[in-house]
Structure formats: structure tokens, C-alpha cells
PDB file of C-alpha atoms in Angstrom:
ATOM      1  CA  MET K 344     -33.062 209.405  12.333  1.00 37.00           C
ATOM      2  CA  LEU K 345     -29.459 210.907  12.505  1.00 38.00           C
ATOM      3  CA  ARG K 346     -28.886 211.981  16.135  1.00 40.00           C
ATOM      4  CA  MET K 347     -27.744 215.682  15.924  1.00 39.00           C
ATOM      5  CA  PHE K 348     -24.443 216.401  17.799  1.00 39.00           C
ATOM      6  CA  THR K 349     -24.303 219.567  20.043  1.00 41.00           C
ATOM      7  CA  ARG K 350     -21.405 220.408  21.868  1.00 40.00           C
ATOM      8  CA  ARG K 351     -23.351 219.479  25.441  1.00 41.00           C
ATOM      9  CA  THR K 352     -23.937 216.206  23.716  1.00 41.00           C
ATOM     10  CA  PHE K 353     -20.335 215.692  22.478  1.00 39.00           C
ATOM     11  CA  VAL K 354     -18.716 216.959  26.098  1.00 39.00           C
ATOM     12  CA  SER K 355     -21.078 214.566  27.771  1.00 42.00           C
ATOM     13  CA  MET K 356     -20.331 211.692  25.352  1.00 43.00           C
ATOM     14  CA  SER K 357     -16.704 212.249  25.718  1.00 44.00           C
ATOM     15  CA  ALA K 358     -16.832 211.949  29.650  1.00 41.00           C
ATOM     16  CA  ALA K 359     -18.903 209.141  29.500  1.00 42.00           C
ATOM     17  CA  SER K 360     -16.486 207.480  27.345  1.00 44.00           C
ATOM     18  CA  LEU K 361     -13.293 208.532  29.170  1.00 40.00           C
ATOM     19  CA  ALA K 362     -15.052 207.089  32.441  1.00 38.00           C
ATOM     20  CA  ALA K 363     -15.379 203.965  30.762  1.00 40.00           C
ATOM     21  CA  ARG K 364     -12.170 203.502  29.679  1.00 43.00           C
ATOM     22  CA  ALA K 365     -10.531 204.700  33.010  1.00 38.00           C
ATOM     23  CA  LEU K 366     -12.681 201.954  34.639  1.00 37.00           C
ATOM     24  CA  GLN K 367     -11.525 199.326  32.165  1.00 43.00           C
ATOM     25  CA  ALA K 368      -7.987 200.148  32.508  1.00 38.00           C
ATOM     26  CA  GLN K 369      -8.275 200.169  36.487  1.00 36.00           C
ATOM     27  CA  GLU K 370      -9.938 196.567  35.916  1.00 38.00           C
ATOM     28  CA  THR K 371      -7.196 195.617  33.604  1.00 39.00           C
ATOM     29  CA  ALA K 372      -4.569 196.371  36.387  1.00 37.00           C
ATOM     30  CA  GLN K 373      -6.406 194.478  38.993  1.00 38.00           C
ATOM     31  CA  SER K 374      -6.695 191.455  36.705  1.00 40.00           C
ATOM     32  CA  PRO K 375      -3.735 191.200  34.598  1.00 41.00           C
ATOM     33  CA  VAL K 376      -4.139 189.054  31.407  1.00 39.00           C
ATOM     34  CA  PRO K 377      -1.528 186.080  31.216  1.00 43.00           C
ATOM     35  CA  GLN K 378       1.268 186.709  28.702  1.00 38.00           C
ATOM     36  CA  SER K 379       0.288 183.913  26.675  1.00 45.00           C
ATOM     37  CA  GLN K 380      -3.416 184.923  25.800  1.00 55.00           C
ATOM     38  CA  ILE K 381      -3.563 186.980  22.723  1.00 66.00           C
ATOM     39  CA  SER K 382      -6.280 189.700  22.420  1.00 79.00           C
ATOM     40  CA  PRO K 383      -7.781 190.522  19.088  1.00 92.00           C
ATOM     41  CA  GLN K 384      -8.432 194.336  18.195  1.00 96.00           C
ATOM     42  CA  PHE K 385     -11.435 195.765  17.039  1.00 98.00           C
ATOM     43  CA  SER K 386     -12.313 197.819  14.379  1.00 98.00           C
ATOM     44  CA  VAL K 387     -15.499 199.515  12.411  1.00 98.00           C
ATOM     45  CA  MET K 388     -16.364 199.223   8.853  1.00 98.00           C
ATOM     46  CA  ILE K 389     -16.889 202.978   8.369  1.00 98.00           C
ATOM     47  CA  TRP K 390     -19.266 202.457   5.173  1.00 98.00           C
ATOM     48  CA  THR K 391     -21.891 201.098   7.381  1.00 98.00           C
ATOM     49  CA  LEU K 392     -22.624 204.507   9.098  1.00 98.00           C
ATOM     50  CA  LYS K 393     -22.228 206.475   5.501  1.00 96.00           C
ATOM     51  CA  LYS K 394     -25.783 207.590   5.707  1.00 96.00           C
ATOM     52  CA  LEU K 395     -25.794 208.803   9.109  1.00 96.00           C
ATOM     53  CA  GLY K 396     -23.052 211.312   8.767  1.00 96.00           C
ATOM     54  CA  THR K 397     -19.991 212.523   7.116  1.00 96.00           C
ATOM     55  CA  PHE K 398     -16.919 210.597   7.147  1.00 97.00           C
ATOM     56  CA  GLU K 399     -15.196 212.846   9.815  1.00 97.00           C
ATOM     57  CA  GLU K 400     -18.328 212.711  11.944  1.00 97.00           C
ATOM     58  CA  ASN K 401     -18.347 209.136  11.922  1.00 98.00           C
ATOM     59  CA  LEU K 402     -14.627 208.930  12.842  1.00 98.00           C
ATOM     60  CA  ASP K 403     -15.682 211.037  15.925  1.00 98.00           C
ATOM     61  CA  ARG K 404     -18.605 208.594  16.611  1.00 98.00           C
ATOM     62  CA  VAL K 405     -16.052 205.647  16.405  1.00 98.00           C
ATOM     63  CA  ALA K 406     -13.581 207.263  18.558  1.00 98.00           C
ATOM     64  CA  LEU K 407     -16.268 207.985  21.232  1.00 98.00           C
ATOM     65  CA  ALA K 408     -17.380 204.306  21.083  1.00 98.00           C
ATOM     66  CA  GLY K 409     -13.822 203.359  22.010  1.00 97.00           C
ATOM     67  CA  TYR K 410     -12.295 202.160  18.842  1.00 98.00           C
ATOM     68  CA  HIS K 411      -8.945 202.942  17.692  1.00 98.00           C
ATOM     69  CA  HIS K 412      -9.196 201.494  13.991  1.00 98.00           C
ATOM     70  CA  VAL K 413     -11.421 201.786  11.176  1.00 98.00           C
ATOM     71  CA  GLU K 414     -12.062 199.920   7.621  1.00 98.00           C
ATOM     72  CA  LEU K 415     -12.392 201.401   4.581  1.00 98.00           C
ATOM     73  CA  VAL K 416     -13.772 200.571   0.925  1.00 98.00           C
ATOM     74  CA  GLY K 417     -11.471 202.814  -0.989  1.00 96.00           C
ATOM     75  CA  GLU K 418     -13.110 206.092  -0.086  1.00 97.00           C
ATOM     76  CA  PHE K 419      -9.798 207.724  -0.394  1.00 97.00           C
ATOM     77  CA  LYS K 420      -9.865 207.729  -4.041  1.00 96.00           C
ATOM     78  CA  GLN K 421     -12.275 210.501  -3.937  1.00 96.00           C
ATOM     79  CA  TRP K 422     -10.067 212.824  -1.615  1.00 97.00           C
ATOM     80  CA  SER K 423      -8.255 215.850  -2.640  1.00 97.00           C
ATOM     81  CA  GLU K 424      -4.726 216.638  -1.311  1.00 97.00           C
ATOM     82  CA  GLU K 425      -6.454 218.621   1.070  1.00 97.00           C
ATOM     83  CA  ASP K 426      -9.260 216.324   2.104  1.00 97.00           C
ATOM     84  CA  TYR K 427      -6.106 213.754   2.801  1.00 97.00           C
ATOM     85  CA  ARG K 428      -4.146 216.204   4.896  1.00 97.00           C
ATOM     86  CA  ARG K 429      -7.627 217.157   7.087  1.00 97.00           C
ATOM     87  CA  ILE K 430      -8.872 213.242   7.645  1.00 97.00           C
ATOM     88  CA  ILE K 431      -5.312 212.006   8.454  1.00 97.00           C
ATOM     89  CA  GLY K 432      -4.812 214.747  10.839  1.00 97.00           C
ATOM     90  CA  ARG K 433      -8.285 213.922  12.213  1.00 98.00           C
ATOM     91  CA  MET K 434      -7.063 210.437  12.509  1.00 98.00           C
ATOM     92  CA  GLU K 435      -4.052 211.180  14.389  1.00 98.00           C
ATOM     93  CA  THR K 436      -5.649 213.494  16.929  1.00 98.00           C
ATOM     94  CA  LEU K 437      -8.619 210.774  17.445  1.00 98.00           C
ATOM     95  CA  LYS K 438      -5.691 208.016  17.597  1.00 98.00           C
ATOM     96  CA  ILE K 439      -7.717 206.049  14.993  1.00 98.00           C
ATOM     97  CA  SER K 440      -5.785 203.948  12.324  1.00 98.00           C
ATOM     98  CA  VAL K 441      -7.007 202.208   9.286  1.00 98.00           C
ATOM     99  CA  ASP K 442      -6.412 198.484   9.834  1.00 98.00           C
ATOM    100  CA  ALA K 443      -7.716 197.269   6.523  1.00 98.00           C
ATOM    101  CA  THR K 444      -9.354 198.679   3.111  1.00 98.00           C
ATOM    102  CA  SER K 445     -10.650 197.331  -0.204  1.00 98.00           C
ATOM    103  CA  GLY K 446     -10.072 199.165  -3.425  1.00 97.00           C
ATOM    104  CA  VAL K 447      -9.022 196.855  -6.081  1.00 98.00           C
ATOM    105  CA  SER K 448     -11.829 197.019  -8.672  1.00 97.00           C
ATOM    106  CA  ALA K 449     -10.440 194.009 -10.879  1.00 98.00           C
ATOM    107  CA  GLY K 450     -11.436 190.267  -9.328  1.00 98.00           C
ATOM    108  CA  PHE K 451      -8.620 187.671  -8.948  1.00 98.00           C
ATOM    109  CA  ALA K 452     -10.582 184.871 -10.446  1.00 98.00           C
ATOM    110  CA  ASP K 453     -10.868 185.986 -14.162  1.00 97.00           C
ATOM    111  CA  PRO K 454      -8.589 183.749 -16.342  1.00 96.00           C
ATOM    112  CA  SER K 455      -8.041 186.747 -18.880  1.00 96.00           C
ATOM    113  CA  GLY K 456      -7.981 189.365 -16.355  1.00 97.00           C
ATOM    114  CA  ARG K 457      -4.744 188.731 -14.109  1.00 97.00           C
ATOM    115  CA  ASP K 458      -2.744 191.603 -15.317  1.00 98.00           C
ATOM    116  CA  ALA K 459      -5.806 194.056 -14.577  1.00 98.00           C
ATOM    117  CA  PHE K 460      -6.009 192.576 -11.260  1.00 98.00           C
ATOM    118  CA  LEU K 461      -2.324 192.830 -10.573  1.00 98.00           C
ATOM    119  CA  SER K 462      -2.291 196.480 -11.913  1.00 98.00           C
ATOM    120  CA  GLY K 463      -5.067 197.652  -9.902  1.00 98.00           C
ATOM    121  CA  LEU K 464      -3.450 195.977  -6.736  1.00 98.00           C
ATOM    122  CA  LYS K 465      -0.114 197.846  -7.214  1.00 98.00           C
ATOM    123  CA  ASP K 466      -1.721 201.215  -7.939  1.00 98.00           C
ATOM    124  CA  LEU K 467      -3.812 200.670  -4.598  1.00 98.00           C
ATOM    125  CA  ILE K 468      -0.351 200.245  -2.475  1.00 98.00           C
ATOM    126  CA  PRO K 469       0.835 203.779  -2.526  1.00 97.00           C
ATOM    127  CA  ALA K 470      -2.622 204.977  -1.087  1.00 97.00           C
ATOM    128  CA  ALA K 471      -2.518 202.008   1.490  1.00 98.00           C
ATOM    129  CA  LYS K 472       0.841 202.986   2.570  1.00 97.00           C
ATOM    130  CA  ARG K 473       0.135 206.830   3.064  1.00 97.00           C
ATOM    131  CA  LEU K 474      -2.635 205.573   5.374  1.00 97.00           C
ATOM    132  CA  GLN K 475      -0.411 203.235   7.027  1.00 97.00           C
ATOM    133  CA  CYS K 476      -2.756 200.454   6.257  1.00 98.00           C
ATOM    134  CA  LYS K 477      -1.143 197.190   6.437  1.00 96.00           C
ATOM    135  CA  GLN K 478      -4.011 194.894   5.242  1.00 98.00           C
ATOM    136  CA  ILE K 479      -5.857 194.805   1.751  1.00 98.00           C
ATOM    137  CA  ILE K 480      -9.233 193.142   1.277  1.00 98.00           C
ATOM    138  CA  LEU K 481      -9.521 191.618  -2.325  1.00 98.00           C
ATOM    139  CA  LEU K 482     -12.887 190.317  -4.087  1.00 98.00           C
ATOM    140  CA  SER K 483     -12.951 187.516  -6.631  1.00 98.00           C
ATOM    141  CA  GLY K 484     -15.051 189.154  -9.088  1.00 98.00           C
ATOM    142  CA  LYS K 485     -17.687 187.544 -11.305  1.00 98.00           C
ATOM    143  CA  ARG K 486     -18.290 183.988 -12.357  1.00 97.00           C
ATOM    144  CA  ILE K 487     -17.662 183.577 -16.020  1.00 97.00           C
ATOM    145  CA  GLU K 488     -20.621 181.874 -17.749  1.00 94.00           C
ATOM    146  CA  GLY K 489     -19.493 179.134 -19.614  1.00 94.00           C
ATOM    147  CA  ALA K 490     -15.822 178.901 -18.215  1.00 94.00           C
ATOM    148  CA  ALA K 491     -14.401 175.421 -17.988  1.00 95.00           C
ATOM    149  CA  PRO K 492     -14.797 173.737 -14.539  1.00 95.00           C
ATOM    150  CA  GLY K 493     -11.866 174.612 -12.097  1.00 97.00           C
ATOM    151  CA  SER K 494     -10.645 177.353 -14.413  1.00 98.00           C
ATOM    152  CA  GLN K 495     -11.712 180.117 -12.016  1.00 98.00           C
ATOM    153  CA  ARG K 496     -10.123 178.599  -9.162  1.00 98.00           C
ATOM    154  CA  ALA K 497      -6.827 177.673 -10.772  1.00 98.00           C
ATOM    155  CA  ALA K 498      -6.849 181.357 -12.090  1.00 98.00           C
ATOM    156  CA  SER K 499      -7.485 182.616  -8.484  1.00 98.00           C
ATOM    157  CA  ILE K 500      -4.622 180.698  -6.792  1.00 98.00           C
ATOM    158  CA  GLU K 501      -2.111 181.777  -9.940  1.00 98.00           C
ATOM    159  CA  ALA K 502      -3.253 185.423  -9.755  1.00 98.00           C
ATOM    160  CA  LEU K 503      -3.181 185.521  -5.857  1.00 98.00           C
ATOM    161  CA  LYS K 504       0.568 183.809  -5.772  1.00 98.00           C
ATOM    162  CA  ARG K 505       1.716 186.803  -8.339  1.00 98.00           C
ATOM    163  CA  ALA K 506      -0.228 189.193  -5.603  1.00 98.00           C
ATOM    164  CA  ALA K 507       1.363 187.360  -2.777  1.00 98.00           C
ATOM    165  CA  ASP K 508       4.670 188.454  -4.022  1.00 98.00           C
ATOM    166  CA  VAL K 509       3.739 192.324  -4.724  1.00 98.00           C
ATOM    167  CA  LEU K 510       2.308 192.268  -1.202  1.00 98.00           C
ATOM    168  CA  ASN K 511       5.368 190.599   0.375  1.00 98.00           C
ATOM    169  CA  SER K 512       7.765 193.310  -1.489  1.00 98.00           C
ATOM    170  CA  ALA K 513       5.579 196.062  -0.171  1.00 98.00           C
ATOM    171  CA  GLY K 514       5.127 194.773   3.546  1.00 98.00           C
ATOM    172  CA  LEU K 515       1.483 194.140   3.053  1.00 98.00           C
ATOM    173  CA  VAL K 516      -0.954 191.421   3.680  1.00 98.00           C
ATOM    174  CA  ALA K 517      -4.218 190.566   1.660  1.00 98.00           C
ATOM    175  CA  VAL K 518      -7.584 188.924   2.862  1.00 98.00           C
ATOM    176  CA  ILE K 519      -9.675 187.395   0.366  1.00 98.00           C
ATOM    177  CA  GLU K 520     -13.343 187.973   1.254  1.00 98.00           C
ATOM    178  CA  PRO K 521     -16.318 185.624  -0.217  1.00 98.00           C
ATOM    179  CA  ILE K 522     -19.793 187.357  -0.653  1.00 98.00           C
ATOM    180  CA  ASP K 523     -22.826 185.375  -0.372  1.00 98.00           C
ATOM    181  CA  ARG K 524     -24.819 185.119  -3.417  1.00 97.00           C
ATOM    182  CA  LEU K 525     -28.071 186.623  -1.999  1.00 97.00           C
ATOM    183  CA  GLU K 526     -26.228 189.987  -1.942  1.00 97.00           C
ATOM    184  CA  ASN K 527     -24.197 189.559  -5.207  1.00 98.00           C
ATOM    185  CA  PRO K 528     -25.632 187.063  -7.468  1.00 98.00           C
ATOM    186  CA  THR K 529     -22.787 187.217  -9.887  1.00 98.00           C
ATOM    187  CA  ILE K 530     -19.775 186.809  -7.337  1.00 98.00           C
ATOM    188  CA  TYR K 531     -17.553 183.812  -8.177  1.00 98.00           C
ATOM    189  CA  LEU K 532     -16.150 183.081  -4.401  1.00 98.00           C
ATOM    190  CA  ASP K 533     -19.175 182.827  -2.087  1.00 98.00           C
ATOM    191  CA  GLY K 534     -18.174 180.787   0.796  1.00 98.00           C
ATOM    192  CA  VAL K 535     -14.814 180.594   3.289  1.00 98.00           C
ATOM    193  CA  THR K 536     -14.512 176.732   2.293  1.00 98.00           C
ATOM    194  CA  GLU K 537     -13.294 177.249  -1.220  1.00 98.00           C
ATOM    195  CA  ALA K 538     -11.621 180.552   0.223  1.00 98.00           C
ATOM    196  CA  PHE K 539      -9.549 178.489   2.589  1.00 98.00           C
ATOM    197  CA  GLU K 540      -8.697 175.856  -0.124  1.00 98.00           C
ATOM    198  CA  ILE K 541      -7.443 178.843  -2.310  1.00 98.00           C
ATOM    199  CA  ALA K 542      -5.507 180.184   0.346  1.00 98.00           C
ATOM    200  CA  ALA K 543      -3.966 177.124   1.299  1.00 98.00           C
ATOM    201  CA  ALA K 544      -3.024 176.409  -2.285  1.00 98.00           C
ATOM    202  CA  VAL K 545      -1.522 180.045  -2.522  1.00 98.00           C
ATOM    203  CA  ASN K 546       0.634 178.947   0.641  1.00 98.00           C
ATOM    204  CA  SER K 547       1.891 182.185   1.745  1.00 98.00           C
ATOM    205  CA  PRO K 548       1.723 184.337   4.917  1.00 98.00           C
ATOM    206  CA  ASN K 549       0.678 187.263   2.509  1.00 98.00           C
ATOM    207  CA  VAL K 550      -2.631 185.785   1.566  1.00 98.00           C
ATOM    208  CA  ARG K 551      -5.069 184.958   4.165  1.00 98.00           C
ATOM    209  CA  VAL K 552      -8.837 184.672   4.493  1.00 98.00           C
ATOM    210  CA  LEU K 553     -11.519 187.484   5.652  1.00 98.00           C
ATOM    211  CA  TYR K 554     -14.092 185.436   7.420  1.00 98.00           C
ATOM    212  CA  ASP K 555     -17.421 187.477   7.029  1.00 98.00           C
ATOM    213  CA  ILE K 556     -19.925 185.781   9.627  1.00 98.00           C
ATOM    214  CA  TYR K 557     -22.855 187.434   8.101  1.00 98.00           C
ATOM    215  CA  HIS K 558     -22.188 186.468   4.421  1.00 98.00           C
ATOM    216  CA  GLU K 559     -21.247 182.566   5.558  1.00 98.00           C
ATOM    217  CA  GLN K 560     -24.214 182.339   7.602  1.00 98.00           C
ATOM    218  CA  ARG K 561     -26.968 183.671   4.765  1.00 98.00           C
ATOM    219  CA  GLU K 562     -25.473 181.060   2.398  1.00 96.00           C
ATOM    220  CA  PHE K 563     -23.916 178.127   4.399  1.00 98.00           C
ATOM    221  CA  GLY K 564     -24.052 178.048   8.098  1.00 97.00           C
ATOM    222  CA  ASN K 565     -21.912 175.964  10.015  1.00 98.00           C
ATOM    223  CA  LEU K 566     -19.727 178.734  11.524  1.00 98.00           C
ATOM    224  CA  ILE K 567     -18.054 177.454  14.175  1.00 98.00           C
ATOM    225  CA  GLU K 568     -16.776 174.184  12.598  1.00 98.00           C
ATOM    226  CA  LYS K 569     -15.014 176.114   9.869  1.00 98.00           C
ATOM    227  CA  PHE K 570     -13.363 178.304  12.207  1.00 98.00           C
ATOM    228  CA  GLU K 571     -12.117 175.143  13.888  1.00 98.00           C
ATOM    229  CA  LYS K 572     -10.779 173.844  11.160  1.00 98.00           C
ATOM    230  CA  ASN K 573      -9.005 176.943   9.640  1.00 98.00           C
ATOM    231  CA  ILE K 574      -8.356 179.377  12.232  1.00 98.00           C
ATOM    232  CA  GLU K 575      -4.681 179.727  11.193  1.00 97.00           C
ATOM    233  CA  GLN K 576      -5.583 181.076   7.723  1.00 98.00           C
ATOM    234  CA  VAL K 577      -8.251 183.842   9.193  1.00 98.00           C
ATOM    235  CA  GLY K 578      -6.797 187.244   8.554  1.00 98.00           C
ATOM    236  CA  LEU K 579      -9.890 188.927   9.710  1.00 98.00           C
ATOM    237  CA  VAL K 580     -13.332 188.744  10.844  1.00 98.00           C
ATOM    238  CA  HIS K 581     -16.483 190.651  10.061  1.00 98.00           C
ATOM    239  CA  ILE K 582     -19.352 190.989  12.334  1.00 98.00           C
ATOM    240  CA  ALA K 583     -23.096 191.472  11.626  1.00 98.00           C
ATOM    241  CA  ASP K 584     -26.392 189.741  12.346  1.00 98.00           C
ATOM    242  CA  VAL K 585     -28.831 187.807  10.099  1.00 98.00           C
ATOM    243  CA  PRO K 586     -31.094 188.992   8.857  1.00 98.00           C
ATOM    244  CA  GLY K 587     -30.716 192.962   8.443  1.00 98.00           C
ATOM    245  CA  ARG K 588     -27.100 193.163   8.789  1.00 98.00           C
ATOM    246  CA  HIS K 589     -27.725 194.826  12.408  1.00 98.00           C
ATOM    247  CA  GLU K 590     -25.717 194.487  15.509  1.00 98.00           C
ATOM    248  CA  PRO K 591     -25.034 190.939  17.249  1.00 98.00           C
ATOM    249  CA  GLY K 592     -28.412 190.040  19.364  1.00 97.00           C
ATOM    250  CA  THR K 593     -30.784 191.240  16.732  1.00 98.00           C
ATOM    251  CA  GLY K 594     -30.791 188.232  14.730  1.00 98.00           C
ATOM    252  CA  GLU K 595     -30.215 184.396  14.619  1.00 98.00           C
ATOM    253  CA  ILE K 596     -26.512 184.336  14.769  1.00 98.00           C
ATOM    254  CA  ASN K 597     -25.255 182.933  18.269  1.00 98.00           C
ATOM    255  CA  TYR K 598     -22.369 185.394  18.813  1.00 98.00           C
ATOM    256  CA  LEU K 599     -22.116 184.205  22.486  1.00 97.00           C
ATOM    257  CA  ASN K 600     -20.729 180.883  21.115  1.00 97.00           C
ATOM    258  CA  ILE K 601     -18.779 182.170  18.412  1.00 98.00           C
ATOM    259  CA  TYR K 602     -16.717 184.496  20.496  1.00 98.00           C
ATOM    260  CA  ARG K 603     -15.937 181.908  23.095  1.00 97.00           C
ATOM    261  CA  LYS K 604     -14.648 179.718  20.370  1.00 98.00           C
ATOM    262  CA  LEU K 605     -12.548 182.231  18.746  1.00 98.00           C
ATOM    263  CA  ALA K 606     -11.243 182.788  22.332  1.00 97.00           C
ATOM    264  CA  GLN K 607     -10.771 178.976  22.748  1.00 97.00           C
ATOM    265  CA  LEU K 608      -8.822 178.808  19.423  1.00 97.00           C
ATOM    266  CA  ASN K 609      -6.657 181.730  20.709  1.00 97.00           C
ATOM    267  CA  TYR K 610      -7.468 184.148  17.531  1.00 97.00           C
ATOM    268  CA  GLY K 611      -5.548 187.328  17.858  1.00 95.00           C
ATOM    269  CA  GLY K 612      -6.818 189.058  14.803  1.00 96.00           C
ATOM    270  CA  THR K 613      -8.919 191.897  13.896  1.00 97.00           C
ATOM    271  CA  ILE K 614     -12.596 191.831  14.774  1.00 98.00           C
ATOM    272  CA  CYS K 615     -14.458 194.272  12.714  1.00 98.00           C
ATOM    273  CA  MET K 616     -18.144 195.530  13.279  1.00 98.00           C
ATOM    274  CA  GLU K 617     -19.652 195.848   9.942  1.00 98.00           C
ATOM    275  CA  PHE K 618     -23.228 196.197  10.870  1.00 98.00           C
ATOM    276  CA  TYR K 619     -26.057 198.991  10.862  1.00 98.00           C
ATOM    277  CA  PRO K 620     -26.617 200.050  14.309  1.00 98.00           C
ATOM    278  CA  THR K 621     -30.317 199.980  15.043  1.00 97.00           C
ATOM    279  CA  GLY K 622     -29.913 202.345  18.027  1.00 95.00           C
ATOM    280  CA  ASP K 623     -27.772 205.025  19.136  1.00 97.00           C
ATOM    281  CA  ILE K 624     -24.450 204.929  16.892  1.00 97.00           C
ATOM    282  CA  VAL K 625     -21.978 205.421  19.711  1.00 98.00           C
ATOM    283  CA  SER K 626     -23.769 203.138  22.472  1.00 98.00           C
ATOM    284  CA  THR K 627     -24.549 200.384  19.734  1.00 98.00           C
ATOM    285  CA  LEU K 628     -21.021 200.277  18.741  1.00 98.00           C
ATOM    286  CA  GLY K 629     -19.504 200.575  22.334  1.00 98.00           C
ATOM    287  CA  ARG K 630     -21.720 197.434  23.350  1.00 98.00           C
ATOM    288  CA  ALA K 631     -20.811 195.373  20.551  1.00 98.00           C
ATOM    289  CA  ARG K 632     -17.135 195.610  21.426  1.00 97.00           C
ATOM    290  CA  ASP K 633     -17.541 195.323  25.074  1.00 97.00           C
ATOM    291  CA  GLN K 634     -19.849 192.154  24.700  1.00 97.00           C
ATOM    292  CA  ALA K 635     -17.278 190.623  22.371  1.00 97.00           C
ATOM    293  CA  ARG K 636     -14.409 191.486  24.621  1.00 95.00           C
ATOM    294  CA  SER K 637     -15.695 190.281  27.714  1.00 95.00           C
ATOM    295  CA  LEU K 638     -16.411 186.895  25.781  1.00 94.00           C
ATOM    296  CA  LEU K 639     -12.871 186.813  24.298  1.00 92.00           C
ATOM    297  CA  GLY K 640     -11.113 187.513  27.584  1.00 77.00           C
TER     298      GLY K 640
END
């Protein structure tokens, strides 16, 4: 059930959040982090909260939970000019930025669809720059029945090499995201192993891999070894437990060991919470970040 926000509730949550941040700042000052240690930043994929409130209500919740970044799936395509001004203004007030967005409808794995993919990418760039978003999430698109073996992988590499040039000129980075076939039976790219191989073949700092732990666990598992072998190509990590896509601790994934491994590997990119909270939205998001931060620290 959607929690109703009253002025008293909001003030109470704000006070609690500010107190927690003050305590954290004090602890950090007393125990300085070595300069050589890299700390990831934390984000929330805001579509997971869509059924729980408006976009702006959910921005408030994300801020109350202590986050400074959100990720989008192209919601801005439906915004009017007034929506842009109002929402960007609200984000500035809350000190929240957009760290990544999807929004290119054409996939990169269609041998006959390269022009449509590149056109869609170029069309998205002005919106990404307006939002000061530096990272674009790209999907492969569908498997093509009857396609020659290896043709879609070759098409992916060629399309992403062309995309890398576009991204480099725009000062942006892309991450390619596999989706498990339990969720999307027709998707071409369904696992990080092939995604890492494609990124290696593209060989550009502008094209990396989104390691979505939820999707990878559902279809393949063996999560930690793939981090160990490919950490330099990981540009973004998405977090949710299996089954149900809820917060860590609700399912079968051992996030304790995953976070410890990411710390050992000195991962310094973004960790994005992409789950449906099972309890109070603000406290669940805040707890997920605090648990991750304590293990990564």
C-alpha cells in the first residue's frame, strides 16, 4: 500500500535523514578513508517506484533515503517543456542527478538495423546532455530467427564500434545490458559473458557492460567469478534479489559476498538499486545503501 505523506511525516523523515547523514559524516571524519580506496556511488532506478507515486514524489523519497543519483528509462520523452523545467529544478533542489538512462528503442544486434540504432542514439544525446547524464544504457534487441550463426554478434560489434565514435564525440559512455530470457524470451543478448566478449571486441572506453545481478542470476548464476574475470569492463552494477526483484536479503543471492568481492576488486563505479521495496520505501532504500556501503568500505 502506498504510504501517504503528510507534512508531519515528511518533517520527521527529513530530520531522521539529516541526523543519519550528520552521524555518518562524523564517523567518516574520525575514520578517514585511504586515498587509494575508491568508493562507488549509489543510485536508484526510479521506474521500480512508478506504481508507488508520481515521479516527483519518488524523487523526494530517493532524497530522503540519502541518495544523490537516479537512473531513468526515457521518462523524459513524455515531458513537456514545463515538465522539464519543474523536474530539473526539483532535482537541483534535492541535489539529485541522473547518472544513467536508457531510451534508444532500436537494438544494436540487428544486422539490418544499424542505421536505425545509430539514429536513435544520436536523437537521445540532446536529452542526455540536458539532464547532465553521462551514461546511456543500450539493449541488443531481438534474436532474429534463421539468422546465420555469429551474424548478430558481428552486427553488435560493428554497430557498437560506430556508436563508440558518436559517444566519444558527445563526451558520453554507453553500457550494454543483457536481459534474462525468463523476463524477455526474444532478447538477443541474455548474459554478461557474451556482453564482456562483445565489449572487448569493440575495444573502446566509451562502451562497457552493465552487470545486472538479478538478470544474470536468473539465467546463469556464477556471479562472482564473472566479476573477477571482467571487472575492468564493468561500467554499472544493478541490484535486486531473486526471486521477486526485491531488496537484497529477500531471496537467494548472497550480496554479502558480492559486495565484499567488489570491494576487493576496487570497483568504483555506480551501484544502482533496481528493486521493488517490500517495506517502507524510504527506509528500505536507505537500508540497502547502508548495507552495501558498510561491506564495500
